[in-house]
Amino acid sequence: MKRAVAVFGVIAAVFALAIPAGAKPSSHAKFDYALTGEARALELAIGDQGVSLGVALSRADSTPAALGVGAGQCTLLGSEPDTDNLPCNEDTSITSRFPGTPGDDTPKCAGALPEPLASLVDLKLACGSSSSGLLKGIPFTRSTGKVGHLGVTLPVGTVLDSVPVQPLINQLTQTLSPILDQTPAVVHDAVDNVLDLVTGLTETEALAIDLGPSVSNITNKNGVMTVDSSSAGALIGLVGIPEAGVDGTAIKATSDPLKNGLVIIEVGTSRASASVDDANAAATAAASAALVTVKVRDITKPEPTYVEISVAPGKTETVLEGTPAETTITAADSTIEENGSSARSSADAVRIHALKGINGGVAIALAGSKAAVQGKVVKPAAPIKQAPPETLPLTGATDMTIPALFLFLAAGVAFVIRRKVTA
């Protein structure tokens, strides 16, 4: 038996020596990458107080590592927030990491702002969720920040009461001056009733906002790493004015700024994405800015009737100029930069300065999204070539190495069988 083992050991050694060095598996090129993404639903500033709402951040690299943050409420973050020290409310935020904390796709929600903002801003709900991990060796992260209804209370009545009614009527809508003399008395009375209602209020929900979610995800599909950030826009209403009765004397419905506001602003979805291919580190980017539509109430009509104004990307429009409700809207524009193995994109936030004549107004930034990616293919070091052993040239004969090895193997098997039979 010992001889048999020795024979097979010799056979294995011979086969090992016969396999060329080139048969070893070759090492693949290493792919280094880093991706970052960010989306914010709303940044609100009243005087020197401010808050960021609906924030989603994502980071990943080839370590492999991933970081995600989904926050409903934070203090103002600035342009380059420190992800390790975000000033966000823990009751509305989830931070996830790989390796480390996987996080949770179930959002954490709360609905209170710190003073003194809480006395002016009614926040119904703010939520955040985030999860990170590793899928087939590639890091991923998905984060979401959401905000429910937001209402801002300002002393609108006091300010409007100090403005002469007729000049205010003339400036609230471009259609009023040419037709006022021809307007039936019943409609003129309705206008007076609406203005009396608003100026008689000591305070009202001067500004209401409904927000869509902000999302930032990092994914891998067919060898392409992508960071995708989006903010789903908002509906903003300024100074709710109830519908006037047909007879010009009664006031119907509630004054919901989102349904019958003096100004209603619709902000669409902004998106920014960047991708990198792990085969060649080629990077691409894409972005689309939020579209903005402004609706201005024609208060000469007893039922809510609006004149629509579209604000093109990168343009600025001011409505109700010269009144306490003067509001300036600057529509976002998008930018894309592609430079071989790196790319970045951004859809800038829509910026609104609302109700300028009421205690300085309210500054709002909406629907901002950013994404950036960088990749690099790192080639392995070239192996050191070893000179093949010197052999004598063959003269006319064929290489018999493989047949000889098989014959040697057959002889070994025959030897073992013979030993078993004789035993």
Short mmCIF file of C-alpha atoms in Angstrom, two decimals:
data_model
loop_
_atom_site.label_atom_id
_atom_site.label_comp_id
_atom_site.label_asym_id
_atom_site.label_seq_id
_atom_site.Cartn_x
_atom_site.Cartn_y
_atom_site.Cartn_z
CA MET A 1 0.00 0.00 0.00
CA LYS A 2 2.82 2.38 0.84
CA ARG A 3 4.36 1.74 -2.55
CA ALA A 4 1.05 2.55 -4.23
CA VAL A 5 0.80 5.88 -2.44
CA ALA A 6 4.34 6.69 -3.42
CA VAL A 7 3.62 5.86 -7.06
CA PHE A 8 0.60 8.22 -7.16
CA GLY A 9 2.60 10.93 -5.41
CA VAL A 10 5.21 10.75 -8.14
CA ILE A 11 2.47 10.88 -10.77
CA ALA A 12 0.90 14.00 -9.18
CA ALA A 13 4.27 15.69 -8.97
CA VAL A 14 4.96 15.00 -12.61
CA PHE A 15 1.57 16.42 -13.65
CA ALA A 16 2.13 19.52 -11.53
CA LEU A 17 5.46 20.14 -13.19
CA ALA A 18 3.92 19.56 -16.59
CA ILE A 19 1.27 22.35 -16.17
CA PRO A 20 2.64 25.61 -17.59
CA ALA A 21 2.86 28.70 -15.35
CA GLY A 22 0.45 30.57 -17.66
CA ALA A 23 -2.43 28.35 -16.46
CA LYS A 24 -2.67 30.22 -13.15
CA PRO A 25 -5.74 32.53 -12.93
CA SER A 26 -4.85 36.11 -13.86
CA SER A 27 -5.72 38.95 -11.50
CA HIS A 28 -8.31 41.53 -12.67
CA ALA A 29 -7.85 45.28 -12.71
CA LYS A 30 -9.14 46.99 -9.58
CA PHE A 31 -11.91 49.58 -9.86
CA ASP A 32 -11.84 52.52 -7.44
CA TYR A 33 -14.90 54.77 -7.19
CA ALA A 34 -16.68 57.32 -5.03
CA LEU A 35 -20.25 58.61 -5.33
CA THR A 36 -22.14 61.38 -3.51
CA GLY A 37 -25.73 62.54 -3.73
CA GLU A 38 -28.01 65.01 -1.98
CA ALA A 39 -31.60 66.23 -2.20
CA ARG A 40 -33.44 68.83 -0.11
CA ALA A 41 -37.16 69.46 -0.16
CA LEU A 42 -37.23 72.86 1.58
CA GLU A 43 -35.09 75.43 3.34
CA LEU A 44 -37.11 78.07 5.14
CA ALA A 45 -35.80 81.29 6.69
CA ILE A 46 -37.80 83.84 8.68
CA GLY A 47 -35.60 86.65 9.88
CA ASP A 48 -32.48 85.10 11.40
CA GLN A 49 -34.20 81.76 12.08
CA GLY A 50 -34.13 78.91 9.58
CA VAL A 51 -34.74 75.23 9.08
CA SER A 52 -33.96 72.56 6.45
CA LEU A 53 -36.77 70.05 5.88
CA GLY A 54 -36.86 66.80 3.93
CA VAL A 55 -33.14 66.05 3.52
CA ALA A 56 -31.63 62.95 1.86
CA LEU A 57 -27.87 62.31 1.59
CA SER A 58 -25.95 59.35 0.14
CA ARG A 59 -22.27 58.40 -0.04
CA ALA A 60 -20.47 55.24 -1.24
CA ASP A 61 -16.95 54.22 -2.24
CA SER A 62 -14.91 51.18 -3.20
CA THR A 63 -13.57 50.49 0.30
CA PRO A 64 -16.41 49.18 0.21
CA ALA A 65 -18.35 51.62 2.38
CA ALA A 66 -21.74 53.35 2.27
CA LEU A 67 -23.42 56.13 4.22
CA GLY A 68 -27.00 57.33 4.03
CA VAL A 69 -28.96 60.00 5.91
CA GLY A 70 -32.70 60.59 5.73
CA ALA A 71 -33.88 63.54 7.83
CA GLY A 72 -37.22 65.24 8.19
CA GLN A 73 -35.89 68.26 10.04
CA CYS A 74 -32.48 69.93 10.45
CA THR A 75 -31.19 73.42 11.10
CA LEU A 76 -29.89 75.22 8.00
CA LEU A 77 -27.20 72.95 6.53
CA GLY A 78 -25.22 75.23 4.21
CA SER A 79 -23.72 74.14 0.90
CA GLU A 80 -21.32 71.42 2.12
CA PRO A 81 -22.70 69.79 5.27
CA ASP A 82 -20.49 67.58 7.44
CA THR A 83 -22.18 64.18 7.27
CA ASP A 84 -20.54 63.14 10.54
CA ASN A 85 -22.06 66.07 12.45
CA LEU A 86 -25.39 66.92 10.87
CA PRO A 87 -27.53 69.28 13.01
CA CYS A 88 -30.70 67.21 12.53
CA ASN A 89 -33.51 66.28 14.89
CA GLU A 90 -32.90 62.69 16.04
CA ASP A 91 -36.65 62.08 16.27
CA THR A 92 -37.00 62.62 12.51
CA SER A 93 -33.67 61.22 11.26
CA ILE A 94 -32.04 57.89 10.46
CA THR A 95 -28.35 57.48 9.61
CA SER A 96 -27.19 54.19 8.07
CA ARG A 97 -23.67 52.92 7.40
CA PHE A 98 -21.87 49.96 5.91
CA PRO A 99 -20.02 48.53 7.66
CA GLY A 100 -21.86 49.41 10.85
CA THR A 101 -25.52 50.35 11.11
CA PRO A 102 -27.85 49.01 8.39
CA GLY A 103 -30.55 51.59 9.21
CA ASP A 104 -34.24 51.20 8.44
CA ASP A 105 -36.59 51.92 5.53
CA THR A 106 -39.38 52.59 8.04
CA PRO A 107 -39.37 56.38 8.59
CA LYS A 108 -39.00 58.14 11.93
CA CYS A 109 -41.45 61.03 12.20
CA ALA A 110 -42.13 63.99 14.47
CA GLY A 111 -43.90 67.32 14.13
CA ALA A 112 -42.41 70.04 16.29
CA LEU A 113 -39.98 72.85 15.56
CA PRO A 114 -37.79 74.59 18.13
CA GLU A 115 -38.75 78.03 19.40
CA PRO A 116 -39.06 80.74 18.23
CA LEU A 117 -39.90 79.12 14.86
CA ALA A 118 -42.60 76.99 16.47
CA SER A 119 -44.67 80.09 17.26
CA LEU A 120 -44.72 81.08 13.57
CA VAL A 121 -44.46 77.76 11.70
CA ASP A 122 -46.94 74.91 12.07
CA LEU A 123 -45.18 71.71 10.97
CA LYS A 124 -47.59 68.78 10.73
CA LEU A 125 -45.06 66.03 10.09
CA ALA A 126 -41.39 65.53 9.23
CA CYS A 127 -39.92 62.08 8.52
CA GLY A 128 -36.61 60.47 7.58
CA SER A 129 -35.51 56.96 6.60
CA SER A 130 -32.23 55.42 5.44
CA SER A 131 -30.69 51.99 4.87
CA SER A 132 -27.24 50.92 3.67
CA GLY A 133 -25.56 47.60 2.97
CA LEU A 134 -23.60 45.42 0.58
CA LEU A 135 -25.17 43.61 -2.38
CA LYS A 136 -22.97 41.19 -4.35
CA GLY A 137 -19.91 42.93 -2.96
CA ILE A 138 -21.10 46.42 -4.02
CA PRO A 139 -22.27 49.02 -1.45
CA PHE A 140 -25.72 50.55 -1.74
CA THR A 141 -27.68 53.16 0.17
CA ARG A 142 -31.20 54.60 -0.08
CA SER A 143 -32.38 57.60 1.89
CA THR A 144 -35.60 59.61 2.00
CA GLY A 145 -36.65 62.84 3.72
CA LYS A 146 -40.33 63.78 3.79
CA VAL A 147 -42.38 66.68 5.12
CA GLY A 148 -46.13 66.96 5.55
CA HIS A 149 -48.10 70.21 5.56
CA LEU A 150 -46.28 73.36 6.64
CA GLY A 151 -48.07 76.58 7.57
CA VAL A 152 -46.54 79.98 8.34
CA THR A 153 -48.55 82.45 10.41
CA LEU A 154 -47.83 86.17 10.01
CA PRO A 155 -49.84 89.28 11.02
CA VAL A 156 -51.21 89.80 7.50
CA GLY A 157 -54.28 91.78 8.53
CA THR A 158 -52.34 94.48 10.34
CA VAL A 159 -50.12 95.13 7.33
CA LEU A 160 -52.88 95.09 4.74
CA ASP A 161 -54.97 97.44 6.86
CA SER A 162 -52.34 100.17 6.36
CA VAL A 163 -52.55 99.95 2.57
CA PRO A 164 -55.19 102.00 0.69
CA VAL A 165 -57.75 99.58 -0.74
CA GLN A 166 -58.06 100.98 -4.26
CA PRO A 167 -54.30 101.02 -5.06
CA LEU A 168 -54.08 97.49 -3.70
CA ILE A 169 -56.92 96.39 -5.98
CA ASN A 170 -55.20 97.96 -8.98
CA GLN A 171 -51.92 96.18 -8.29
CA LEU A 172 -53.17 92.74 -7.33
CA THR A 173 -54.05 91.79 -10.90
CA GLN A 174 -53.20 93.22 -14.30
CA THR A 175 -56.75 92.63 -15.49
CA LEU A 176 -58.44 94.78 -12.85
CA SER A 177 -57.81 98.37 -14.01
CA PRO A 178 -59.24 98.10 -17.56
CA ILE A 179 -62.47 96.43 -16.48
CA LEU A 180 -63.23 97.86 -13.05
CA ASP A 181 -65.59 100.56 -14.34
CA GLN A 182 -67.49 97.97 -16.35
CA THR A 183 -67.65 95.41 -13.60
CA PRO A 184 -71.15 94.78 -12.28
CA ALA A 185 -71.76 96.23 -8.85
CA VAL A 186 -72.28 92.78 -7.44
CA VAL A 187 -68.69 91.80 -8.32
CA HIS A 188 -67.27 95.09 -7.03
CA ASP A 189 -69.07 94.49 -3.75
CA ALA A 190 -67.61 91.00 -3.64
CA VAL A 191 -64.08 92.45 -4.00
CA ASP A 192 -64.72 94.90 -1.16
CA ASN A 193 -66.04 92.08 1.05
CA VAL A 194 -62.96 89.94 0.43
CA LEU A 195 -60.62 92.80 1.24
CA ASP A 196 -62.60 93.66 4.37
CA LEU A 197 -62.30 90.05 5.50
CA VAL A 198 -58.54 89.90 5.00
CA THR A 199 -57.75 93.30 6.51
CA GLY A 200 -59.94 92.50 9.50
CA LEU A 201 -57.89 89.46 10.47
CA THR A 202 -55.34 89.91 13.21
CA GLU A 203 -53.42 86.92 11.91
CA THR A 204 -53.91 84.15 9.36
CA GLU A 205 -52.01 81.27 7.78
CA ALA A 206 -50.24 83.58 5.39
CA LEU A 207 -48.27 80.83 3.68
CA ALA A 208 -48.98 77.11 3.32
CA ILE A 209 -46.72 74.46 1.76
CA ASP A 210 -47.28 70.85 0.77
CA LEU A 211 -44.01 69.08 -0.07
CA GLY A 212 -43.08 65.95 -1.96
CA PRO A 213 -40.31 63.62 -0.69
CA SER A 214 -36.59 64.02 -1.31
CA VAL A 215 -34.71 60.86 -2.27
CA SER A 216 -31.03 60.00 -2.77
CA ASN A 217 -30.02 56.45 -3.74
CA ILE A 218 -26.81 54.68 -4.80
CA THR A 219 -27.28 51.51 -6.84
CA ASN A 220 -25.37 49.12 -9.08
CA LYS A 221 -26.81 47.58 -12.25
CA ASN A 222 -24.88 45.57 -14.83
CA GLY A 223 -21.56 47.00 -13.67
CA VAL A 224 -22.71 50.64 -13.68
CA MET A 225 -22.70 52.49 -10.36
CA THR A 226 -25.30 55.28 -10.19
CA VAL A 227 -26.18 57.97 -7.66
CA ASP A 228 -29.65 59.41 -8.22
CA SER A 229 -31.07 62.35 -6.24
CA SER A 230 -34.49 63.94 -6.65
CA SER A 231 -36.84 66.31 -4.89
CA ALA A 232 -40.52 65.99 -5.76
CA GLY A 233 -41.38 69.67 -5.60
CA ALA A 234 -44.09 71.53 -3.74
CA LEU A 235 -47.35 73.43 -3.80
CA ILE A 236 -47.23 76.84 -2.09
CA GLY A 237 -50.15 79.10 -1.34
CA LEU A 238 -50.00 82.72 -0.09
CA VAL A 239 -52.83 84.39 1.83
CA GLY A 240 -56.03 82.38 1.50
CA ILE A 241 -59.02 84.44 0.29
CA PRO A 242 -62.43 82.76 0.59
CA GLU A 243 -64.83 82.63 -2.30
CA ALA A 244 -67.30 85.51 -2.34
CA GLY A 245 -71.03 84.83 -2.38
CA VAL A 246 -72.95 85.38 -5.63
CA ASP A 247 -74.81 88.30 -4.14
CA GLY A 248 -71.59 89.97 -3.12
CA THR A 249 -72.42 89.88 0.56
CA ALA A 250 -71.74 86.36 1.82
CA ILE A 251 -68.37 84.69 2.25
CA LYS A 252 -68.19 80.98 1.50
CA ALA A 253 -65.55 78.33 2.14
CA THR A 254 -62.48 78.52 4.32
CA SER A 255 -59.40 80.54 3.48
CA ASP A 256 -57.02 77.71 2.46
CA PRO A 257 -53.98 79.31 0.76
CA LEU A 258 -53.40 76.11 -1.26
CA LYS A 259 -56.89 76.19 -2.75
CA ASN A 260 -57.89 79.82 -2.92
CA GLY A 261 -54.73 81.76 -2.14
CA LEU A 262 -53.88 85.15 -3.48
CA VAL A 263 -50.85 83.49 -5.13
CA ILE A 264 -50.34 79.76 -5.72
CA ILE A 265 -46.90 78.50 -6.79
CA GLU A 266 -46.44 75.01 -8.24
CA VAL A 267 -42.88 73.64 -8.19
CA GLY A 268 -42.16 70.45 -10.13
CA THR A 269 -39.60 67.70 -9.55
CA SER A 270 -35.86 68.33 -9.78
CA ARG A 271 -33.45 65.47 -10.50
CA ALA A 272 -29.68 65.00 -10.66
CA SER A 273 -27.81 61.76 -11.36
CA ALA A 274 -24.29 60.57 -12.12
CA SER A 275 -23.02 57.14 -13.23
CA VAL A 276 -19.68 55.40 -13.70
CA ASP A 277 -18.93 52.17 -15.56
CA ASP A 278 -16.65 49.76 -13.67
CA ALA A 279 -15.22 48.38 -16.94
CA ASN A 280 -13.55 51.58 -18.12
CA ALA A 281 -14.37 54.25 -15.44
CA ALA A 282 -16.34 56.28 -18.01
CA ALA A 283 -18.59 58.73 -16.11
CA THR A 284 -21.81 60.43 -17.25
CA ALA A 285 -24.29 62.84 -15.64
CA ALA A 286 -27.85 64.07 -16.16
CA ALA A 287 -30.04 66.74 -14.54
CA SER A 288 -33.44 68.34 -14.93
CA ALA A 289 -34.51 71.49 -13.10
CA ALA A 290 -37.91 71.91 -11.49
CA LEU A 291 -40.50 73.68 -13.62
CA VAL A 292 -42.35 76.55 -11.90
CA THR A 293 -45.86 77.85 -12.51
CA VAL A 294 -47.21 80.90 -10.65
CA LYS A 295 -50.96 81.51 -10.39
CA VAL A 296 -52.15 85.01 -9.40
CA ARG A 297 -55.72 85.39 -8.13
CA ASP A 298 -58.00 87.77 -10.01
CA ILE A 299 -59.97 89.08 -7.05
CA THR A 300 -62.42 90.90 -9.28
CA LYS A 301 -64.12 87.53 -9.83
CA PRO A 302 -66.47 86.12 -7.16
CA GLU A 303 -65.09 82.59 -7.72
CA PRO A 304 -61.37 81.78 -7.53
CA THR A 305 -59.95 82.63 -10.96
CA TYR A 306 -56.24 82.69 -11.73
CA VAL A 307 -53.85 84.15 -14.27
CA GLU A 308 -50.98 81.68 -14.86
CA ILE A 309 -47.34 82.68 -15.33
CA SER A 310 -44.65 80.13 -16.25
CA VAL A 311 -41.18 80.87 -14.93
CA ALA A 312 -38.47 79.48 -17.23
CA PRO A 313 -35.36 77.82 -15.72
CA GLY A 314 -32.86 80.47 -14.66
CA LYS A 315 -35.40 83.30 -14.91
CA THR A 316 -36.90 85.56 -12.23
CA GLU A 317 -40.47 86.83 -11.94
CA THR A 318 -42.00 89.23 -9.39
CA VAL A 319 -45.74 89.27 -8.78
CA LEU A 320 -47.92 91.67 -6.79
CA GLU A 321 -45.14 94.22 -6.94
CA GLY A 322 -45.59 97.18 -4.62
CA THR A 323 -47.96 95.36 -2.26
CA PRO A 324 -47.25 93.68 1.08
CA ALA A 325 -47.72 90.36 -0.74
CA GLU A 326 -44.96 91.11 -3.26
CA THR A 327 -43.25 87.82 -4.10
CA THR A 328 -40.17 87.11 -6.22
CA ILE A 329 -39.60 83.66 -7.75
CA THR A 330 -36.28 82.56 -9.27
CA ALA A 331 -36.64 79.29 -11.16
CA ALA A 332 -33.86 76.75 -10.82
CA ASP A 333 -31.50 75.84 -13.62
CA SER A 334 -29.54 72.62 -14.08
CA THR A 335 -25.85 72.07 -14.81
CA ILE A 336 -23.86 69.05 -15.99
CA GLU A 337 -20.08 68.52 -15.93
CA GLU A 338 -18.46 65.44 -17.51
CA ASN A 339 -14.70 64.92 -17.50
CA GLY A 340 -13.75 61.41 -18.49
CA SER A 341 -13.82 59.38 -15.28
CA SER A 342 -15.61 62.03 -13.22
CA ALA A 343 -19.01 63.69 -13.57
CA ARG A 344 -21.30 65.89 -11.54
CA SER A 345 -24.77 67.33 -11.98
CA SER A 346 -27.02 69.70 -10.07
CA ALA A 347 -30.53 71.05 -10.27
CA ASP A 348 -30.40 74.25 -8.24
CA ALA A 349 -33.16 75.01 -5.77
CA VAL A 350 -36.08 77.21 -6.74
CA ARG A 351 -35.75 80.35 -4.63
CA ILE A 352 -38.77 82.33 -3.44
CA HIS A 353 -38.92 85.52 -1.39
CA ALA A 354 -42.57 85.65 -0.40
CA LEU A 355 -44.64 88.36 1.27
CA LYS A 356 -41.79 90.87 1.23
CA GLY A 357 -43.88 93.62 2.79
CA ILE A 358 -44.73 91.61 5.93
CA ASN A 359 -41.90 91.77 8.45
CA GLY A 360 -39.29 91.22 5.74
CA GLY A 361 -41.12 88.24 4.27
CA VAL A 362 -40.20 84.56 4.12
CA ALA A 363 -37.19 83.18 2.19
CA ILE A 364 -37.66 79.71 0.72
CA ALA A 365 -35.40 77.35 -1.27
CA LEU A 366 -37.17 74.36 -2.82
CA ALA A 367 -36.35 71.16 -4.68
CA GLY A 368 -32.54 71.17 -4.87
CA SER A 369 -30.68 68.03 -6.04
CA LYS A 370 -26.99 67.17 -6.54
CA ALA A 371 -25.00 64.12 -7.66
CA ALA A 372 -21.30 63.43 -8.28
CA VAL A 373 -19.20 60.40 -9.19
CA GLN A 374 -15.53 59.61 -9.74
CA GLY A 375 -13.95 56.37 -10.88
CA LYS A 376 -10.53 54.94 -11.66
CA VAL A 377 -9.36 51.63 -13.08
CA VAL A 378 -6.17 50.57 -11.30
CA LYS A 379 -4.25 48.06 -13.40
CA PRO A 380 -2.36 45.31 -11.53
CA ALA A 381 1.44 45.35 -11.62
CA ALA A 382 2.87 43.36 -14.54
CA PRO A 383 4.13 39.91 -13.42
CA ILE A 384 7.89 39.27 -13.54
CA LYS A 385 8.63 37.08 -16.50
CA GLN A 386 10.84 34.10 -15.68
CA ALA A 387 13.04 32.59 -18.36
CA PRO A 388 11.94 29.06 -19.34
CA PRO A 389 14.33 26.25 -18.47
CA GLU A 390 16.90 25.57 -21.14
CA THR A 391 16.04 22.51 -23.22
CA LEU A 392 17.76 20.86 -26.11
CA PRO A 393 16.05 21.44 -29.43
CA LEU A 394 13.95 18.65 -30.85
CA THR A 395 15.15 17.27 -34.16
CA GLY A 396 12.28 16.02 -36.16
CA ALA A 397 10.47 14.20 -33.34
CA THR A 398 7.05 15.08 -31.88
CA ASP A 399 6.62 16.16 -28.25
CA MET A 400 5.78 12.91 -26.44
CA THR A 401 5.43 14.37 -22.92
CA ILE A 402 1.67 13.89 -22.58
CA PRO A 403 1.57 10.34 -24.04
CA ALA A 404 4.47 9.38 -21.79
CA LEU A 405 2.62 10.71 -18.73
CA PHE A 406 -0.47 8.65 -19.58
CA LEU A 407 1.64 5.55 -20.06
CA PHE A 408 3.29 6.23 -16.71
CA LEU A 409 -0.12 6.56 -15.09
CA ALA A 410 -1.35 3.32 -16.70
CA ALA A 411 1.72 1.53 -15.46
CA GLY A 412 1.09 2.76 -11.94
CA VAL A 413 -2.53 1.58 -12.00
CA ALA A 414 -1.49 -1.82 -13.35
CA PHE A 415 1.11 -2.12 -10.62
CA VAL A 416 -1.50 -1.47 -7.91
CA ILE A 417 -3.96 -3.98 -9.40
CA ARG A 418 -1.23 -6.62 -9.65
CA ARG A 419 -0.31 -6.13 -5.99
CA LYS A 420 -3.93 -6.55 -4.95
CA VAL A 421 -4.36 -9.76 -7.05
CA THR A 422 -1.14 -11.40 -5.78
CA ALA A 423 -2.10 -10.49 -2.23
#
